[in-house]
């Protein structure tokens, strides 16, 4: 399923594959989706769109741990077309 948000007719668009793990997948009822965003976009922009537009998206934290293409990144990290964005819930263990 592809979600497109706030795209104007002249916007450059990127598509990001979003993955959700553990509690986030449970809350959202899915483990992945394709998200289309107006470029330029950051991880924070993607999180904001997910939180405001998905059913139960408000249950995602405003500042989750994130990885882009399997590397941990800050929320200010710029996204590119085709990136994989993973939102990672806090983990405990030993």
Coordinates of C-alpha atoms in Angstrom, one line a residue:
X1 CA 0.0 0.0 0.0
X2 CA 1.3 3.5 -0.9
X3 CA 0.5 6.5 1.1
X4 CA 0.9 10.0 -0.4
X5 CA 0.6 13.1 1.8
X6 CA 0.5 16.8 1.1
X7 CA 1.9 16.6 -2.4
X8 CA 1.3 19.6 -4.6
X9 CA 1.1 19.4 -8.4
X10 CA 4.7 20.7 -8.9
X11 CA 6.3 18.9 -6.0
X12 CA 9.3 16.6 -6.4
X13 CA 8.3 13.3 -4.8
X14 CA 10.4 10.7 -3.1
X15 CA 9.1 7.2 -2.1
X16 CA 10.4 5.7 1.2
X17 CA 9.8 2.2 2.3
X18 CA 8.9 2.4 6.0
X19 CA 9.3 -0.6 8.3
X20 CA 7.9 -1.0 11.8
X21 CA 9.1 -3.4 14.5
X22 CA 7.7 -5.0 17.7
X23 CA 5.3 -2.7 19.5
X24 CA 5.1 -0.2 16.6
X25 CA 4.0 -2.9 14.2
X26 CA 1.4 -4.1 16.8
X27 CA 0.0 -0.6 17.3
X28 CA -0.2 0.3 13.6
X29 CA -1.4 -3.2 12.6
X30 CA 1.2 -3.5 9.8
X31 CA 4.9 -4.0 9.6
X32 CA 5.6 -1.9 6.5
X33 CA 4.3 0.6 4.0
X34 CA 5.4 2.8 1.2
X35 CA 5.3 6.5 2.0
X36 CA 5.5 9.3 -0.7
X37 CA 6.8 12.6 0.5
X38 CA 7.5 16.0 -1.1
X39 CA 11.2 16.5 -1.4
X40 CA 13.3 17.5 0.3
X41 CA 12.3 15.4 3.3
X42 CA 13.9 14.3 6.6
X43 CA 13.3 11.4 8.9
X44 CA 11.4 13.9 11.2
X45 CA 9.1 14.8 8.2
X46 CA 8.3 11.2 7.6
X47 CA 7.6 10.5 11.3
X48 CA 5.4 13.6 11.4
X49 CA 3.4 12.4 8.4
X50 CA 3.0 8.9 9.9
X51 CA 1.9 10.3 13.2
X52 CA -0.7 12.6 11.8
X53 CA -2.1 10.6 8.9
X54 CA -2.2 6.9 9.9
X55 CA -4.9 5.4 12.0
X56 CA -3.3 5.1 15.5
X57 CA -0.2 6.9 14.2
X58 CA -0.3 9.2 17.2
X59 CA 0.8 6.2 19.2
X60 CA 4.2 6.5 17.6
X61 CA 6.6 8.7 19.6
X62 CA 7.6 12.1 18.2
X63 CA 11.3 11.2 18.4
X64 CA 11.7 7.4 17.8
X65 CA 14.9 5.6 17.2
X66 CA 15.4 5.5 13.4
X67 CA 17.6 3.8 10.9
X68 CA 17.9 4.6 7.2
X69 CA 19.2 1.8 5.0
X70 CA 20.2 -0.1 8.2
X71 CA 22.2 2.7 9.7
X72 CA 21.1 4.6 12.8
X73 CA 20.5 8.2 12.0
X74 CA 19.3 11.4 13.7
X75 CA 15.8 12.7 12.9
X76 CA 17.4 15.5 10.8
X77 CA 18.8 13.0 8.4
X78 CA 17.8 13.7 4.8
X79 CA 15.8 11.0 3.0
X80 CA 16.3 10.1 -0.7
X81 CA 14.0 8.3 -3.1
X82 CA 14.1 4.6 -2.5
X83 CA 15.4 4.7 1.1
X84 CA 14.3 2.2 3.7
X85 CA 13.3 3.9 7.0
X86 CA 13.0 1.7 10.0
X87 CA 11.4 2.9 13.2
X88 CA 12.8 1.0 16.1
X89 CA 11.1 0.8 19.5
X90 CA 13.3 0.9 22.6
X91 CA 14.6 -2.6 23.5
X92 CA 15.6 -3.9 26.8
X93 CA 17.5 -7.1 27.6
X94 CA 20.7 -8.5 28.8

